């Protein structure tokens, strides 16, 4: 009896604490009228360049959509969380976006390792996720809720290998960042292709994100007399790798993937990175009207040139908005079906059709670092 009375006394308190939750519940789509879209990005930390760029592109798309009246007569509300480029943090912020902000879909991330943290969480929660730029194949293998608007690394690795062979570089060394799924995968696909096509991997070396000294690995590489080196990690280390290679008089060209795309590549690499090549999703020298129009809009808004992540961030948000329109709803299942049905969507980075694996089959571009700029070399189709 006594217990019951205590319980009865506590009931109003419980009700009160339930009420306290109301403000966060008001983030719910139906309550506030707008549509909450989540975004997680590395706005700070080691690869802040990735997150800041993709966020600018994403925000620009959302602003444009809202200026045009939104979707389904409702405004999109972008809720952005910073994962600080830290392992583990992506999972924390994505859970927050789902449970606290009641997002209907998630945009992000750039780095594959962080998308790989988020993908199973979204899959389980039934929240569609679109990665703008994560290229590791495992990301979308997490399940049918997970999409991306870029190509994947089996293709990117092939592009880099074909490029090396076309230059006559058959003896190649590979330097991998073992802390990044992206780098590990890209090296693996590059090696498999080049070894099967008349090339030879003469040295395989590795490092961990954040390392500053690559002399031991580069000395070992030099001893094998390569004609080129694939540095498959991010721009954060690629500039240093180039400088230290030149200090050791290892003067062969370096090759990289899309993870090189940041101003810091040349800020750190300086002269040492000149004449090196990397593959990417887009070139600002491309005369395609979609790219030129995007460049203009982006520069007017932010006073700087967009890079690949900015363009892909923009495309990811546009594709989501288009899918919400076609779905006529924001529930996860309908939204997932609509995203999966994306066909020939005129995006900045090319026409996007999502394939059965929920990836985009798109061409890549090869760029060369020349006088501190990324100059267009060629386009390679799948
Ligand atoms: N593709 C890289 C990854 O999967 C991320 C990236 C994309 C970086 C585009 C720069 C430009 O981790």
Short mmCIF file of C-alpha atoms and ligand atoms in Angstrom, two decimals:
data_model
loop_
_atom_site.label_atom_id
_atom_site.label_comp_id
_atom_site.label_asym_id
_atom_site.label_seq_id
_atom_site.Cartn_x
_atom_site.Cartn_y
_atom_site.Cartn_z
CA UNK A 1 0.00 0.00 0.00
CA UNK A 2 2.69 2.35 1.13
CA UNK A 3 4.62 1.65 -2.03
CA UNK A 4 1.63 2.46 -4.16
CA UNK A 5 1.16 5.74 -2.38
CA UNK A 6 4.80 6.64 -2.99
CA UNK A 7 4.32 5.74 -6.60
CA UNK A 8 1.25 7.92 -6.80
CA UNK A 9 3.22 10.77 -5.30
CA UNK A 10 5.94 10.25 -7.88
CA UNK A 11 3.59 10.18 -10.83
CA UNK A 12 3.27 13.92 -11.28
CA UNK A 13 7.06 14.11 -11.11
CA UNK A 14 7.37 11.52 -13.84
CA UNK A 15 4.90 13.41 -15.92
CA UNK A 16 6.94 16.57 -15.37
CA UNK A 17 10.13 14.94 -16.54
CA UNK A 18 8.27 13.65 -19.57
CA UNK A 19 7.22 17.22 -20.30
CA UNK A 20 10.82 18.36 -20.09
CA UNK A 21 11.54 16.25 -23.12
CA UNK A 22 9.05 18.23 -25.16
CA UNK A 23 11.48 20.81 -26.59
CA UNK A 24 13.59 18.14 -28.27
CA UNK A 25 10.46 16.34 -29.46
CA UNK A 26 9.39 19.51 -31.16
CA UNK A 27 12.26 18.84 -33.56
CA UNK A 28 9.99 16.16 -34.96
CA UNK A 29 8.97 16.75 -38.55
CA UNK A 30 5.24 16.78 -37.95
CA UNK A 31 5.48 19.09 -34.93
CA UNK A 32 7.50 21.89 -36.46
CA UNK A 33 6.48 21.56 -40.07
CA UNK A 34 9.95 21.49 -41.49
CA UNK A 35 11.85 18.37 -42.49
CA UNK A 36 14.92 17.66 -40.33
CA UNK A 37 17.84 16.36 -42.38
CA UNK A 38 20.95 15.24 -40.50
CA UNK A 39 24.50 15.86 -41.57
CA UNK A 40 27.69 14.65 -39.91
CA UNK A 41 31.00 16.09 -41.01
CA UNK A 42 34.57 16.67 -39.84
CA UNK A 43 34.20 20.41 -39.28
CA UNK A 44 37.25 20.36 -36.99
CA UNK A 45 40.22 18.06 -36.39
CA UNK A 46 42.75 16.43 -38.70
CA UNK A 47 40.65 16.37 -41.88
CA UNK A 48 38.64 19.55 -41.25
CA UNK A 49 39.11 20.50 -44.89
CA UNK A 50 36.84 17.58 -45.89
CA UNK A 51 34.00 18.44 -43.52
CA UNK A 52 34.08 22.17 -44.04
CA UNK A 53 33.92 21.75 -47.81
CA UNK A 54 31.21 19.13 -47.92
CA UNK A 55 29.18 21.13 -45.41
CA UNK A 56 29.36 24.28 -47.54
CA UNK A 57 28.10 22.38 -50.57
CA UNK A 58 25.36 20.67 -48.58
CA UNK A 59 24.22 23.93 -46.97
CA UNK A 60 24.14 25.68 -50.32
CA UNK A 61 21.87 23.00 -51.77
CA UNK A 62 19.51 23.18 -48.78
CA UNK A 63 19.38 26.99 -49.01
CA UNK A 64 18.55 26.77 -52.71
CA UNK A 65 15.82 24.20 -52.15
CA UNK A 66 14.29 26.29 -49.38
CA UNK A 67 14.49 29.47 -51.45
CA UNK A 68 12.49 27.60 -54.07
CA UNK A 69 9.77 26.74 -51.55
CA UNK A 70 11.22 23.57 -50.02
CA UNK A 71 9.87 20.09 -50.72
CA UNK A 72 6.31 18.81 -50.22
CA UNK A 73 5.48 22.37 -49.24
CA UNK A 74 7.85 22.16 -46.27
CA UNK A 75 11.29 23.62 -45.63
CA UNK A 76 14.32 21.42 -45.14
CA UNK A 77 16.14 21.98 -41.86
CA UNK A 78 19.78 20.87 -41.93
CA UNK A 79 20.99 19.69 -38.52
CA UNK A 80 24.79 19.45 -38.65
CA UNK A 81 27.02 17.67 -36.16
CA UNK A 82 30.82 17.87 -36.04
CA UNK A 83 32.54 14.50 -35.57
CA UNK A 84 35.89 16.26 -35.08
CA UNK A 85 37.61 13.85 -37.51
CA UNK A 86 37.79 11.45 -34.55
CA UNK A 87 37.26 7.70 -34.65
CA UNK A 88 34.24 6.83 -32.49
CA UNK A 89 32.76 10.32 -32.58
CA UNK A 90 30.85 9.72 -35.82
CA UNK A 91 28.81 6.96 -34.16
CA UNK A 92 28.03 9.20 -31.17
CA UNK A 93 26.84 12.19 -33.18
CA UNK A 94 24.83 10.09 -35.62
CA UNK A 95 22.97 8.39 -32.76
CA UNK A 96 22.24 11.85 -31.39
CA UNK A 97 20.90 13.07 -34.73
CA UNK A 98 18.58 10.09 -34.95
CA UNK A 99 17.27 10.00 -31.37
CA UNK A 100 17.36 13.67 -30.39
CA UNK A 101 16.78 15.47 -33.69
CA UNK A 102 14.53 12.85 -35.29
CA UNK A 103 16.18 13.28 -38.67
CA UNK A 104 14.43 11.64 -41.61
CA UNK A 105 17.69 11.02 -43.51
CA UNK A 106 21.42 11.48 -43.01
CA UNK A 107 24.01 13.11 -45.27
CA UNK A 108 27.70 12.26 -44.77
CA UNK A 109 30.52 11.52 -44.35
CA UNK A 110 33.50 12.16 -46.56
CA UNK A 111 36.00 9.78 -44.93
CA UNK A 112 35.11 6.13 -45.43
CA UNK A 113 36.05 5.04 -41.90
CA UNK A 114 33.53 7.47 -40.45
CA UNK A 115 30.80 6.52 -42.92
CA UNK A 116 31.46 2.93 -41.92
CA UNK A 117 30.73 3.83 -38.29
CA UNK A 118 27.44 5.47 -39.18
CA UNK A 119 26.10 3.08 -41.81
CA UNK A 120 25.09 0.17 -39.52
CA UNK A 121 23.44 2.62 -37.12
CA UNK A 122 21.32 4.13 -39.90
CA UNK A 123 20.54 0.73 -41.34
CA UNK A 124 19.28 -0.49 -37.97
CA UNK A 125 17.27 2.65 -37.31
CA UNK A 126 15.71 2.61 -40.78
CA UNK A 127 17.13 6.02 -41.63
CA UNK A 128 18.41 6.40 -45.19
CA UNK A 129 21.98 7.67 -45.40
CA UNK A 130 23.68 9.20 -48.43
CA UNK A 131 27.44 9.56 -48.35
CA UNK A 132 28.65 12.28 -50.68
CA UNK A 133 32.22 11.08 -51.03
CA UNK A 134 33.12 7.86 -49.20
CA UNK A 135 34.55 5.55 -51.83
CA UNK A 136 35.29 2.36 -49.89
CA UNK A 137 32.98 -0.38 -51.21
CA UNK A 138 32.04 -1.61 -47.71
CA UNK A 139 30.09 1.57 -46.92
CA UNK A 140 26.99 0.73 -48.95
CA UNK A 141 27.36 -2.98 -48.22
CA UNK A 142 26.08 -2.14 -44.72
CA UNK A 143 22.54 -2.47 -46.09
CA UNK A 144 19.76 -1.23 -48.32
CA UNK A 145 19.37 2.08 -46.44
CA UNK A 146 22.88 3.20 -47.37
CA UNK A 147 23.69 5.08 -50.58
CA UNK A 148 26.43 7.22 -52.07
CA UNK A 149 26.63 9.66 -54.96
CA UNK A 150 30.25 8.91 -55.92
CA UNK A 151 32.20 6.09 -57.55
CA UNK A 152 33.93 3.40 -55.50
CA UNK A 153 37.56 2.41 -54.98
CA UNK A 154 37.73 -0.76 -57.09
CA UNK A 155 37.16 1.70 -59.96
CA UNK A 156 39.41 4.44 -58.57
CA UNK A 157 42.23 1.91 -57.99
CA UNK A 158 41.89 0.76 -61.59
CA UNK A 159 41.96 4.33 -62.88
CA UNK A 160 45.21 4.98 -61.00
CA UNK A 161 46.79 1.73 -62.13
CA UNK A 162 45.85 2.31 -65.78
CA UNK A 163 47.20 5.83 -65.56
CA UNK A 164 50.55 4.60 -64.17
CA UNK A 165 50.81 1.97 -66.90
CA UNK A 166 49.92 4.51 -69.60
CA UNK A 167 52.86 6.60 -68.37
CA UNK A 168 55.11 3.55 -68.63
CA UNK A 169 55.51 3.24 -64.84
CA UNK A 170 55.59 -0.50 -64.24
CA UNK A 171 57.64 -0.68 -61.06
CA UNK A 172 55.52 0.95 -58.40
CA UNK A 173 55.73 1.26 -54.62
CA UNK A 174 52.64 1.52 -52.44
CA UNK A 175 52.42 3.47 -49.19
CA UNK A 176 49.24 2.89 -47.18
CA UNK A 177 47.62 4.55 -44.16
CA UNK A 178 46.54 1.50 -42.18
CA UNK A 179 44.24 3.60 -39.98
CA UNK A 180 41.96 4.51 -42.91
CA UNK A 181 39.69 1.97 -44.59
CA UNK A 182 39.82 4.21 -47.63
CA UNK A 183 43.61 4.01 -47.99
CA UNK A 184 43.76 0.28 -47.26
CA UNK A 185 41.10 -0.43 -49.91
CA UNK A 186 42.52 1.89 -52.54
CA UNK A 187 46.00 0.33 -52.20
CA UNK A 188 44.51 -3.14 -52.42
CA UNK A 189 42.53 -2.44 -55.62
CA UNK A 190 45.44 -0.60 -57.22
CA UNK A 191 47.84 -3.47 -56.46
CA UNK A 192 45.49 -6.13 -57.79
CA UNK A 193 44.98 -4.29 -61.07
CA UNK A 194 48.57 -3.34 -61.76
CA UNK A 195 49.93 -6.77 -60.89
CA UNK A 196 47.44 -8.38 -63.27
CA UNK A 197 48.31 -5.97 -66.08
CA UNK A 198 52.03 -6.19 -66.49
CA UNK A 199 53.13 -3.98 -63.59
CA UNK A 200 54.95 -4.90 -60.43
CA UNK A 201 54.53 -3.73 -56.85
CA UNK A 202 58.18 -3.46 -55.76
CA UNK A 203 57.58 -2.25 -52.21
CA UNK A 204 54.67 -2.06 -49.79
CA UNK A 205 54.96 0.25 -46.82
CA UNK A 206 52.52 1.60 -44.28
CA UNK A 207 51.96 4.34 -41.68
CA UNK A 208 49.19 5.56 -39.38
CA UNK A 209 47.13 8.76 -39.74
CA UNK A 210 48.87 11.57 -37.90
CA UNK A 211 52.42 10.23 -38.42
CA UNK A 212 54.94 12.90 -39.32
CA UNK A 213 58.07 10.94 -40.18
CA UNK A 214 58.07 8.70 -43.24
CA UNK A 215 61.83 8.46 -43.76
CA UNK A 216 62.13 4.77 -42.86
CA UNK A 217 59.38 3.76 -45.30
CA UNK A 218 60.72 6.04 -48.03
CA UNK A 219 64.26 4.75 -47.58
CA UNK A 220 63.00 1.19 -48.00
CA UNK A 221 61.04 2.27 -51.08
CA UNK A 222 64.07 4.01 -52.57
CA UNK A 223 66.05 0.78 -52.26
CA UNK A 224 63.62 -0.94 -54.64
CA UNK A 225 64.05 1.65 -57.39
CA UNK A 226 60.39 2.34 -58.25
CA UNK A 227 59.15 4.46 -61.15
CA UNK A 228 56.22 5.87 -59.15
CA UNK A 229 54.76 5.71 -55.63
CA UNK A 230 51.09 5.39 -54.76
CA UNK A 231 50.44 7.32 -51.54
CA UNK A 232 46.86 6.24 -51.03
CA UNK A 233 46.15 8.16 -47.81
CA UNK A 234 44.80 11.66 -47.22
CA UNK A 235 46.26 15.09 -48.01
CA UNK A 236 47.14 15.40 -44.32
CA UNK A 237 50.18 13.17 -44.83
CA UNK A 238 50.69 13.26 -48.62
CA UNK A 239 52.41 16.67 -48.59
CA UNK A 240 54.86 15.54 -45.91
CA UNK A 241 55.50 12.28 -47.74
CA UNK A 242 56.36 14.22 -50.91
CA UNK A 243 58.73 16.59 -49.05
CA UNK A 244 60.53 13.78 -47.27
CA UNK A 245 60.82 11.73 -50.47
CA UNK A 246 62.54 14.66 -52.18
CA UNK A 247 64.86 15.13 -49.20
CA UNK A 248 65.94 11.53 -49.71
CA UNK A 249 66.39 12.22 -53.41
CA UNK A 250 63.60 9.91 -54.25
CA UNK A 251 62.38 11.95 -57.18
CA UNK A 252 59.75 9.75 -58.83
CA UNK A 253 56.16 11.01 -59.22
CA UNK A 254 53.65 10.34 -56.48
CA UNK A 255 50.13 9.14 -57.22
CA UNK A 256 47.14 9.65 -54.99
CA UNK A 257 43.38 9.29 -54.89
CA UNK A 258 40.55 11.73 -54.16
CA UNK A 259 41.76 12.02 -50.57
CA UNK A 260 44.48 14.41 -51.77
CA UNK A 261 41.93 17.07 -52.69
CA UNK A 262 42.61 19.90 -50.24
CA UNK A 263 44.53 23.19 -50.35
CA UNK A 264 46.82 21.82 -47.61
CA UNK A 265 48.26 19.33 -50.10
CA UNK A 266 50.23 22.12 -51.79
CA UNK A 267 50.61 24.23 -48.66
CA UNK A 268 52.53 21.37 -47.05
CA UNK A 269 53.92 19.68 -50.16
CA UNK A 270 55.13 22.87 -51.86
CA UNK A 271 57.62 22.20 -54.65
CA UNK A 272 57.94 18.55 -53.65
CA UNK A 273 54.38 17.70 -54.70
CA UNK A 274 54.66 19.44 -58.12
CA UNK A 275 54.29 16.98 -60.98
CA UNK A 276 52.40 14.44 -58.91
CA UNK A 277 48.99 13.15 -59.98
CA UNK A 278 45.73 12.24 -58.28
CA UNK A 279 42.31 11.00 -59.28
CA UNK A 280 39.23 12.96 -58.30
CA UNK A 281 35.48 13.37 -58.79
CA UNK A 282 35.51 16.69 -60.56
CA UNK A 283 37.77 19.37 -61.99
CA UNK A 284 36.97 23.06 -61.75
CA UNK A 285 38.52 23.38 -65.22
CA UNK A 286 35.74 21.27 -66.70
CA UNK A 287 33.72 23.35 -69.16
CA UNK A 288 30.50 21.40 -68.50
CA UNK A 289 27.69 23.94 -67.89
CA UNK A 290 26.63 22.18 -64.68
CA UNK A 291 30.12 22.63 -63.23
CA UNK A 292 30.61 26.20 -64.41
CA UNK A 293 27.23 27.28 -63.03
CA UNK A 294 28.03 25.62 -59.71
CA UNK A 295 31.45 27.32 -59.53
CA UNK A 296 29.86 30.72 -60.02
CA UNK A 297 27.17 30.19 -57.39
CA UNK A 298 29.63 28.75 -54.89
CA UNK A 299 32.16 31.53 -55.30
CA UNK A 300 29.44 34.16 -54.98
CA UNK A 301 28.24 32.61 -51.72
CA UNK A 302 31.53 31.67 -50.06
CA UNK A 303 34.21 33.72 -51.83
CA UNK A 304 36.28 30.64 -52.59
CA UNK A 305 36.47 27.88 -55.15
CA UNK A 306 34.64 24.64 -54.44
CA UNK A 307 36.53 21.36 -54.37
CA UNK A 308 35.20 17.86 -55.06
CA UNK A 309 33.71 17.46 -51.59
CA UNK A 310 31.76 20.69 -51.91
CA UNK A 311 30.32 19.55 -55.24
CA UNK A 312 29.48 16.11 -53.89
CA UNK A 313 27.95 17.53 -50.70
CA UNK A 314 25.73 19.68 -52.90
CA UNK A 315 24.79 16.70 -55.06
CA UNK A 316 23.98 14.49 -52.07
CA UNK A 317 21.49 17.03 -50.70
CA UNK A 318 19.91 17.63 -54.12
CA UNK A 319 19.44 13.91 -54.66
CA UNK A 320 17.84 13.54 -51.25
CA UNK A 321 15.46 16.45 -51.90
CA UNK A 322 14.52 14.97 -55.26
CA UNK A 323 13.81 11.61 -53.61
CA UNK A 324 11.64 13.17 -50.88
CA UNK A 325 9.62 14.85 -53.63
CA UNK A 326 9.18 11.63 -55.58
CA UNK A 327 8.40 9.65 -52.42
CA UNK A 328 5.80 12.21 -51.38
CA UNK A 329 6.71 11.28 -47.83
CA UNK A 330 9.55 11.29 -45.34
CA UNK A 331 9.28 7.84 -43.82
CA UNK A 332 12.43 5.76 -44.10
CA UNK A 333 11.07 2.94 -46.24
CA UNK A 334 9.43 5.12 -48.86
CA UNK A 335 12.41 7.42 -48.92
CA UNK A 336 14.80 4.53 -49.37
CA UNK A 337 12.79 3.24 -52.35
CA UNK A 338 12.80 6.68 -53.94
CA UNK A 339 16.54 7.21 -53.44
CA UNK A 340 17.22 3.76 -54.90
CA UNK A 341 15.19 4.72 -57.98
CA UNK A 342 17.36 7.77 -58.73
CA UNK A 343 17.98 7.79 -62.46
CA UNK A 344 19.85 10.22 -64.64
CA UNK A 345 19.69 12.96 -62.04
CA UNK A 346 21.48 16.03 -63.46
CA UNK A 347 24.04 16.58 -60.71
CA UNK A 348 27.08 18.88 -60.67
CA UNK A 349 29.49 15.95 -60.73
CA UNK A 350 27.72 14.28 -63.66
CA UNK A 351 24.44 12.52 -64.28
CA UNK A 352 23.72 10.23 -61.37
CA UNK A 353 22.00 6.87 -61.64
CA UNK A 354 22.19 4.71 -58.54
CA UNK A 355 23.02 1.11 -59.39
CA UNK A 356 21.79 -2.05 -57.68
CA UNK A 357 24.61 -1.74 -55.10
CA UNK A 358 23.42 1.80 -54.30
CA UNK A 359 26.58 3.37 -55.74
CA UNK A 360 26.95 5.83 -58.60
CA UNK A 361 28.75 4.76 -61.77
CA UNK A 362 30.58 7.90 -62.75
CA UNK A 363 33.78 8.87 -64.52
CA UNK A 364 36.87 9.99 -62.62
CA UNK A 365 39.26 12.75 -63.57
CA UNK A 366 43.04 12.70 -63.30
CA UNK A 367 44.62 15.93 -62.07
CA UNK A 368 48.25 17.05 -61.90
CA UNK A 369 49.71 19.44 -59.35
CA UNK A 370 51.21 22.31 -61.35
CA UNK A 371 52.33 25.67 -59.97
CA UNK A 372 50.37 24.99 -56.83
CA UNK A 373 47.15 24.31 -58.75
CA UNK A 374 45.25 21.15 -59.59
CA UNK A 375 45.18 21.02 -63.38
CA UNK A 376 42.92 18.77 -65.41
CA UNK A 377 44.68 15.93 -67.26
CA UNK A 378 42.01 13.52 -68.48
CA UNK A 379 38.65 11.89 -67.77
CA UNK A 380 38.42 8.14 -67.26
CA UNK A 381 35.05 6.42 -67.63
CA UNK A 382 34.09 3.20 -65.84
N1 LIG B 1 37.05 9.02 -50.87
C1 LIG B 1 37.58 9.39 -49.59
C2 LIG B 1 37.19 8.33 -48.58
O1 LIG B 1 36.42 7.47 -48.88
C3 LIG B 1 37.09 10.71 -49.13
C4 LIG B 1 37.26 11.86 -50.06
C5 LIG B 1 36.39 12.08 -51.11
C6 LIG B 1 38.25 12.77 -49.88
C7 LIG B 1 36.53 13.14 -51.97
C8 LIG B 1 38.41 13.83 -50.73
C9 LIG B 1 37.55 14.01 -51.81
O2 LIG B 1 37.61 8.32 -47.46
#
